[in-house]
Amino acid sequence: MSNEDIDKFYVSPYDKFLFEFDATHEKSASQLKEIKKHQRIAYLRDNPNPAGKEDELWEGF
C-alpha cells in the first residue's frame, strides 16, 4: 500500500458507537417524522404520475 492510497474500509470509533446506539435505541418522534417525509418524497420521485393525476394540465386546453 503506497502513501497515496486511502483506506476506504476504515470505520472510526465514533461511527461504530453511533451505529450501535442507533441499533439499540428507539427512534424519536422527530426522526420518525423525517423518515415518513422522505419516504413520501422518494415515492413521488419514483412515481411521477400518481393515480388520477394524468393529463389534468392539458384538460380543456
PDB file of N, CA and C in Angstrom:
ATOM      1  N   MET A   1       0.854  -1.170   0.000  1.00  0.00           N
ATOM      2  CA  MET A   1       0.000   0.000   0.000  1.00  0.00           C
ATOM      3  C   MET A   1       0.899   1.232   0.000  1.00  0.00           C
ATOM      4  N   SER A   2       0.720   2.088  -0.992  1.00  0.00           N
ATOM      5  CA  SER A   2       1.556   3.285  -1.069  1.00  0.00           C
ATOM      6  C   SER A   2       1.016   4.376  -0.160  1.00  0.00           C
ATOM      7  N   ASN A   3       1.761   5.432  -0.028  1.00  0.00           N
ATOM      8  CA  ASN A   3       1.363   6.547   0.828  1.00  0.00           C
ATOM      9  C   ASN A   3       0.135   7.281   0.290  1.00  0.00           C
ATOM     10  N   GLU A   4      -0.144   7.137  -0.998  1.00  0.00           N
ATOM     11  CA  GLU A   4      -1.257   7.851  -1.611  1.00  0.00           C
ATOM     12  C   GLU A   4      -2.571   7.073  -1.555  1.00  0.00           C
ATOM     13  N   ASP A   5      -2.520   5.809  -1.187  1.00  0.00           N
ATOM     14  CA  ASP A   5      -3.741   5.009  -1.094  1.00  0.00           C
ATOM     15  C   ASP A   5      -4.559   5.436   0.116  1.00  0.00           C
ATOM     16  N   ILE A   6      -5.861   5.373  -0.035  1.00  0.00           N
ATOM     17  CA  ILE A   6      -6.768   5.720   1.050  1.00  0.00           C
ATOM     18  C   ILE A   6      -7.422   4.444   1.551  1.00  0.00           C
ATOM     19  N   ASP A   7      -7.460   4.290   2.857  1.00  0.00           N
ATOM     20  CA  ASP A   7      -8.119   3.129   3.450  1.00  0.00           C
ATOM     21  C   ASP A   7      -9.621   3.380   3.425  1.00  0.00           C
ATOM     22  N   LYS A   8     -10.310   2.786   2.462  1.00  0.00           N
ATOM     23  CA  LYS A   8     -11.739   3.037   2.275  1.00  0.00           C
ATOM     24  C   LYS A   8     -12.609   2.207   3.203  1.00  0.00           C
ATOM     25  N   PHE A   9     -12.028   1.270   3.908  1.00  0.00           N
ATOM     26  CA  PHE A   9     -12.808   0.405   4.783  1.00  0.00           C
ATOM     27  C   PHE A   9     -12.685   0.798   6.247  1.00  0.00           C
ATOM     28  N   TYR A  10     -12.011   1.900   6.515  1.00  0.00           N
ATOM     29  CA  TYR A  10     -11.826   2.361   7.885  1.00  0.00           C
ATOM     30  C   TYR A  10     -13.149   2.864   8.442  1.00  0.00           C
ATOM     31  N   VAL A  11     -13.478   2.441   9.647  1.00  0.00           N
ATOM     32  CA  VAL A  11     -14.661   2.925  10.354  1.00  0.00           C
ATOM     33  C   VAL A  11     -14.172   3.500  11.673  1.00  0.00           C
ATOM     34  N   SER A  12     -14.468   4.770  11.883  1.00  0.00           N
ATOM     35  CA  SER A  12     -13.979   5.437  13.084  1.00  0.00           C
ATOM     36  C   SER A  12     -14.702   4.915  14.320  1.00  0.00           C
ATOM     37  N   PRO A  13     -14.108   5.073  15.492  1.00  0.00           N
ATOM     38  CA  PRO A  13     -14.776   4.664  16.732  1.00  0.00           C
ATOM     39  C   PRO A  13     -16.095   5.403  16.938  1.00  0.00           C
ATOM     40  N   TYR A  14     -16.155   6.647  16.474  1.00  0.00           N
ATOM     41  CA  TYR A  14     -17.397   7.418  16.599  1.00  0.00           C
ATOM     42  C   TYR A  14     -18.504   6.799  15.746  1.00  0.00           C
ATOM     43  N   ASP A  15     -18.158   6.403  14.520  1.00  0.00           N
ATOM     44  CA  ASP A  15     -19.144   5.762  13.653  1.00  0.00           C
ATOM     45  C   ASP A  15     -19.625   4.445  14.247  1.00  0.00           C
ATOM     46  N   LYS A  16     -18.697   3.677  14.819  1.00  0.00           N
ATOM     47  CA  LYS A  16     -19.086   2.412  15.459  1.00  0.00           C
ATOM     48  C   LYS A  16     -20.044   2.667  16.616  1.00  0.00           C
ATOM     49  N   PHE A  17     -19.722   3.661  17.442  1.00  0.00           N
ATOM     50  CA  PHE A  17     -20.580   3.993  18.577  1.00  0.00           C
ATOM     51  C   PHE A  17     -21.967   4.406  18.109  1.00  0.00           C
ATOM     52  N   LEU A  18     -22.029   5.300  17.113  1.00  0.00           N
ATOM     53  CA  LEU A  18     -23.322   5.783  16.631  1.00  0.00           C
ATOM     54  C   LEU A  18     -24.131   4.668  15.981  1.00  0.00           C
ATOM     55  N   PHE A  19     -23.479   3.760  15.259  1.00  0.00           N
ATOM     56  CA  PHE A  19     -24.181   2.629  14.653  1.00  0.00           C
ATOM     57  C   PHE A  19     -24.789   1.743  15.732  1.00  0.00           C
ATOM     58  N   GLU A  20     -24.017   1.444  16.771  1.00  0.00           N
ATOM     59  CA  GLU A  20     -24.523   0.621  17.876  1.00  0.00           C
ATOM     60  C   GLU A  20     -25.640   1.341  18.629  1.00  0.00           C
ATOM     61  N   PHE A  21     -25.491   2.637  18.828  1.00  0.00           N
ATOM     62  CA  PHE A  21     -26.513   3.421  19.517  1.00  0.00           C
ATOM     63  C   PHE A  21     -27.824   3.391  18.739  1.00  0.00           C
ATOM     64  N   ASP A  22     -27.746   3.599  17.425  1.00  0.00           N
ATOM     65  CA  ASP A  22     -28.949   3.568  16.587  1.00  0.00           C
ATOM     66  C   ASP A  22     -29.614   2.197  16.605  1.00  0.00           C
ATOM     67  N   ALA A  23     -28.811   1.144  16.689  1.00  0.00           N
ATOM     68  CA  ALA A  23     -29.361  -0.210  16.675  1.00  0.00           C
ATOM     69  C   ALA A  23     -30.053  -0.567  17.988  1.00  0.00           C
ATOM     70  N   THR A  24     -29.652   0.057  19.086  1.00  0.00           N
ATOM     71  CA  THR A  24     -30.188  -0.332  20.392  1.00  0.00           C
ATOM     72  C   THR A  24     -31.210   0.637  20.962  1.00  0.00           C
ATOM     73  N   HIS A  25     -31.442   1.768  20.324  1.00  0.00           N
ATOM     74  CA  HIS A  25     -32.381   2.764  20.846  1.00  0.00           C
ATOM     75  C   HIS A  25     -33.528   2.994  19.869  1.00  0.00           C
ATOM     76  N   GLU A  26     -34.681   3.320  20.425  1.00  0.00           N
ATOM     77  CA  GLU A  26     -35.864   3.629  19.620  1.00  0.00           C
ATOM     78  C   GLU A  26     -35.657   4.960  18.895  1.00  0.00           C
ATOM     79  N   LYS A  27     -36.303   5.099  17.752  1.00  0.00           N
ATOM     80  CA  LYS A  27     -36.249   6.361  17.026  1.00  0.00           C
ATOM     81  C   LYS A  27     -37.167   7.370  17.713  1.00  0.00           C
ATOM     82  N   SER A  28     -36.759   8.626  17.727  1.00  0.00           N
ATOM     83  CA  SER A  28     -37.566   9.682  18.344  1.00  0.00           C
ATOM     84  C   SER A  28     -38.726  10.044  17.414  1.00  0.00           C
ATOM     85  N   ALA A  29     -39.665  10.810  17.937  1.00  0.00           N
ATOM     86  CA  ALA A  29     -40.822  11.226  17.140  1.00  0.00           C
ATOM     87  C   ALA A  29     -40.384  12.054  15.935  1.00  0.00           C
ATOM     88  N   SER A  30     -39.403  12.924  16.127  1.00  0.00           N
ATOM     89  CA  SER A  30     -38.943  13.755  15.012  1.00  0.00           C
ATOM     90  C   SER A  30     -38.219  12.918  13.957  1.00  0.00           C
ATOM     91  N   GLN A  31     -37.470  11.890  14.386  1.00  0.00           N
ATOM     92  CA  GLN A  31     -36.813  11.010  13.424  1.00  0.00           C
ATOM     93  C   GLN A  31     -37.844  10.244  12.606  1.00  0.00           C
ATOM     94  N   LEU A  32     -38.894   9.748  13.267  1.00  0.00           N
ATOM     95  CA  LEU A  32     -39.943   9.019  12.557  1.00  0.00           C
ATOM     96  C   LEU A  32     -40.656   9.932  11.562  1.00  0.00           C
ATOM     97  N   LYS A  33     -40.861  11.193  11.944  1.00  0.00           N
ATOM     98  CA  LYS A  33     -41.496  12.160  11.048  1.00  0.00           C
ATOM     99  C   LYS A  33     -40.617  12.411   9.824  1.00  0.00           C
ATOM    100  N   GLU A  34     -39.309  12.551  10.035  1.00  0.00           N
ATOM    101  CA  GLU A  34     -38.377  12.746   8.925  1.00  0.00           C
ATOM    102  C   GLU A  34     -38.362  11.538   7.994  1.00  0.00           C
ATOM    103  N   ILE A  35     -38.359  10.333   8.571  1.00  0.00           N
ATOM    104  CA  ILE A  35     -38.357   9.111   7.769  1.00  0.00           C
ATOM    105  C   ILE A  35     -39.609   9.054   6.906  1.00  0.00           C
ATOM    106  N   LYS A  36     -40.767   9.344   7.502  1.00  0.00           N
ATOM    107  CA  LYS A  36     -42.031   9.323   6.764  1.00  0.00           C
ATOM    108  C   LYS A  36     -42.022  10.365   5.643  1.00  0.00           C
ATOM    109  N   LYS A  37     -41.492  11.557   5.936  1.00  0.00           N
ATOM    110  CA  LYS A  37     -41.429  12.623   4.935  1.00  0.00           C
ATOM    111  C   LYS A  37     -40.575  12.198   3.747  1.00  0.00           C
ATOM    112  N   HIS A  38     -39.417  11.612   4.024  1.00  0.00           N
ATOM    113  CA  HIS A  38     -38.517  11.239   2.943  1.00  0.00           C
ATOM    114  C   HIS A  38     -39.003  10.013   2.183  1.00  0.00           C
ATOM    115  N   GLN A  39     -39.766   9.133   2.826  1.00  0.00           N
ATOM    116  CA  GLN A  39     -40.380   8.022   2.105  1.00  0.00           C
ATOM    117  C   GLN A  39     -41.386   8.553   1.090  1.00  0.00           C
ATOM    118  N   ARG A  40     -42.162   9.571   1.487  1.00  0.00           N
ATOM    119  CA  ARG A  40     -43.131  10.189   0.577  1.00  0.00           C
ATOM    120  C   ARG A  40     -42.412  10.856  -0.592  1.00  0.00           C
ATOM    121  N   ILE A  41     -41.331  11.571  -0.307  1.00  0.00           N
ATOM    122  CA  ILE A  41     -40.566  12.235  -1.361  1.00  0.00           C
ATOM    123  C   ILE A  41     -40.018  11.204  -2.343  1.00  0.00           C
ATOM    124  N   ALA A  42     -39.474  10.105  -1.829  1.00  0.00           N
ATOM    125  CA  ALA A  42     -38.929   9.056  -2.695  1.00  0.00           C
ATOM    126  C   ALA A  42     -40.033   8.422  -3.537  1.00  0.00           C
ATOM    127  N   TYR A  43     -41.216   8.212  -2.938  1.00  0.00           N
ATOM    128  CA  TYR A  43     -42.333   7.628  -3.678  1.00  0.00           C
ATOM    129  C   TYR A  43     -42.757   8.552  -4.818  1.00  0.00           C
ATOM    130  N   LEU A  44     -42.907   9.841  -4.527  1.00  0.00           N
ATOM    131  CA  LEU A  44     -43.314  10.790  -5.564  1.00  0.00           C
ATOM    132  C   LEU A  44     -42.241  10.940  -6.641  1.00  0.00           C
ATOM    133  N   ARG A  45     -40.983  10.821  -6.261  1.00  0.00           N
ATOM    134  CA  ARG A  45     -39.899  10.883  -7.238  1.00  0.00           C
ATOM    135  C   ARG A  45     -39.944   9.675  -8.170  1.00  0.00           C
ATOM    136  N   ASP A  46     -40.188   8.492  -7.597  1.00  0.00           N
ATOM    137  CA  ASP A  46     -40.179   7.261  -8.378  1.00  0.00           C
ATOM    138  C   ASP A  46     -41.481   7.024  -9.134  1.00  0.00           C
ATOM    139  N   ASN A  47     -42.565   7.658  -8.724  1.00  0.00           N
ATOM    140  CA  ASN A  47     -43.873   7.509  -9.364  1.00  0.00           C
ATOM    141  C   ASN A  47     -44.412   8.901  -9.682  1.00  0.00           C
ATOM    142  N   PRO A  48     -43.942   9.519 -10.766  1.00  0.00           N
ATOM    143  CA  PRO A  48     -44.285  10.914 -11.024  1.00  0.00           C
ATOM    144  C   PRO A  48     -45.744  11.167 -11.381  1.00  0.00           C
ATOM    145  N   ASN A  49     -46.484  10.150 -11.814  1.00  0.00           N
ATOM    146  CA  ASN A  49     -47.889  10.324 -12.172  1.00  0.00           C
ATOM    147  C   ASN A  49     -48.766   9.471 -11.277  1.00  0.00           C
ATOM    148  N   PRO A  50     -49.084   9.932 -10.072  1.00  0.00           N
ATOM    149  CA  PRO A  50     -49.955   9.142  -9.204  1.00  0.00           C
ATOM    150  C   PRO A  50     -51.335   8.954  -9.837  1.00  0.00           C
ATOM    151  N   ALA A  51     -52.049   7.938  -9.408  1.00  0.00           N
ATOM    152  CA  ALA A  51     -53.359   7.605  -9.978  1.00  0.00           C
ATOM    153  C   ALA A  51     -54.292   8.808  -9.913  1.00  0.00           C
ATOM    154  N   GLY A  52     -54.995   9.069 -11.025  1.00  0.00           N
ATOM    155  CA  GLY A  52     -55.962  10.153 -11.069  1.00  0.00           C
ATOM    156  C   GLY A  52     -55.372  11.508 -11.384  1.00  0.00           C
ATOM    157  N   LYS A  53     -54.100  11.604 -11.603  1.00  0.00           N
ATOM    158  CA  LYS A  53     -53.464  12.898 -11.853  1.00  0.00           C
ATOM    159  C   LYS A  53     -52.966  13.029 -13.300  1.00  0.00           C
ATOM    160  N   GLU A  54     -53.302  12.091 -14.166  1.00  0.00           N
ATOM    161  CA  GLU A  54     -52.765  12.115 -15.521  1.00  0.00           C
ATOM    162  C   GLU A  54     -53.482  13.151 -16.383  1.00  0.00           C
ATOM    163  N   ASP A  55     -52.736  13.927 -17.105  1.00  0.00           N
ATOM    164  CA  ASP A  55     -53.215  14.878 -18.108  1.00  0.00           C
ATOM    165  C   ASP A  55     -54.162  15.945 -17.579  1.00  0.00           C
ATOM    166  N   GLU A  56     -54.165  16.270 -16.323  1.00  0.00           N
ATOM    167  CA  GLU A  56     -55.010  17.347 -15.822  1.00  0.00           C
ATOM    168  C   GLU A  56     -54.566  18.691 -16.383  1.00  0.00           C
ATOM    169  N   LEU A  57     -53.275  18.832 -16.613  1.00  0.00           N
ATOM    170  CA  LEU A  57     -52.734  20.093 -17.098  1.00  0.00           C
ATOM    171  C   LEU A  57     -53.319  20.462 -18.458  1.00  0.00           C
ATOM    172  N   TRP A  58     -53.476  19.484 -19.341  1.00  0.00           N
ATOM    173  CA  TRP A  58     -53.923  19.756 -20.706  1.00  0.00           C
ATOM    174  C   TRP A  58     -55.427  19.564 -20.885  1.00  0.00           C
ATOM    175  N   GLU A  59     -56.129  19.229 -19.829  1.00  0.00           N
ATOM    176  CA  GLU A  59     -57.566  19.011 -19.932  1.00  0.00           C
ATOM    177  C   GLU A  59     -58.270  20.335 -20.236  1.00  0.00           C
ATOM    178  N   GLY A  60     -59.055  20.377 -21.307  1.00  0.00           N
ATOM    179  CA  GLY A  60     -59.791  21.571 -21.679  1.00  0.00           C
ATOM    180  C   GLY A  60     -58.946  22.631 -22.359  1.00  0.00           C
ATOM    181  N   PHE A  61     -57.768  22.289 -22.808  1.00  0.00           N
ATOM    182  CA  PHE A  61     -56.888  23.259 -23.454  1.00  0.00           C
ATOM    183  C   PHE A  61     -57.227  23.376 -24.918  1.00  0.00           C
TER     184      PHE A  61
END
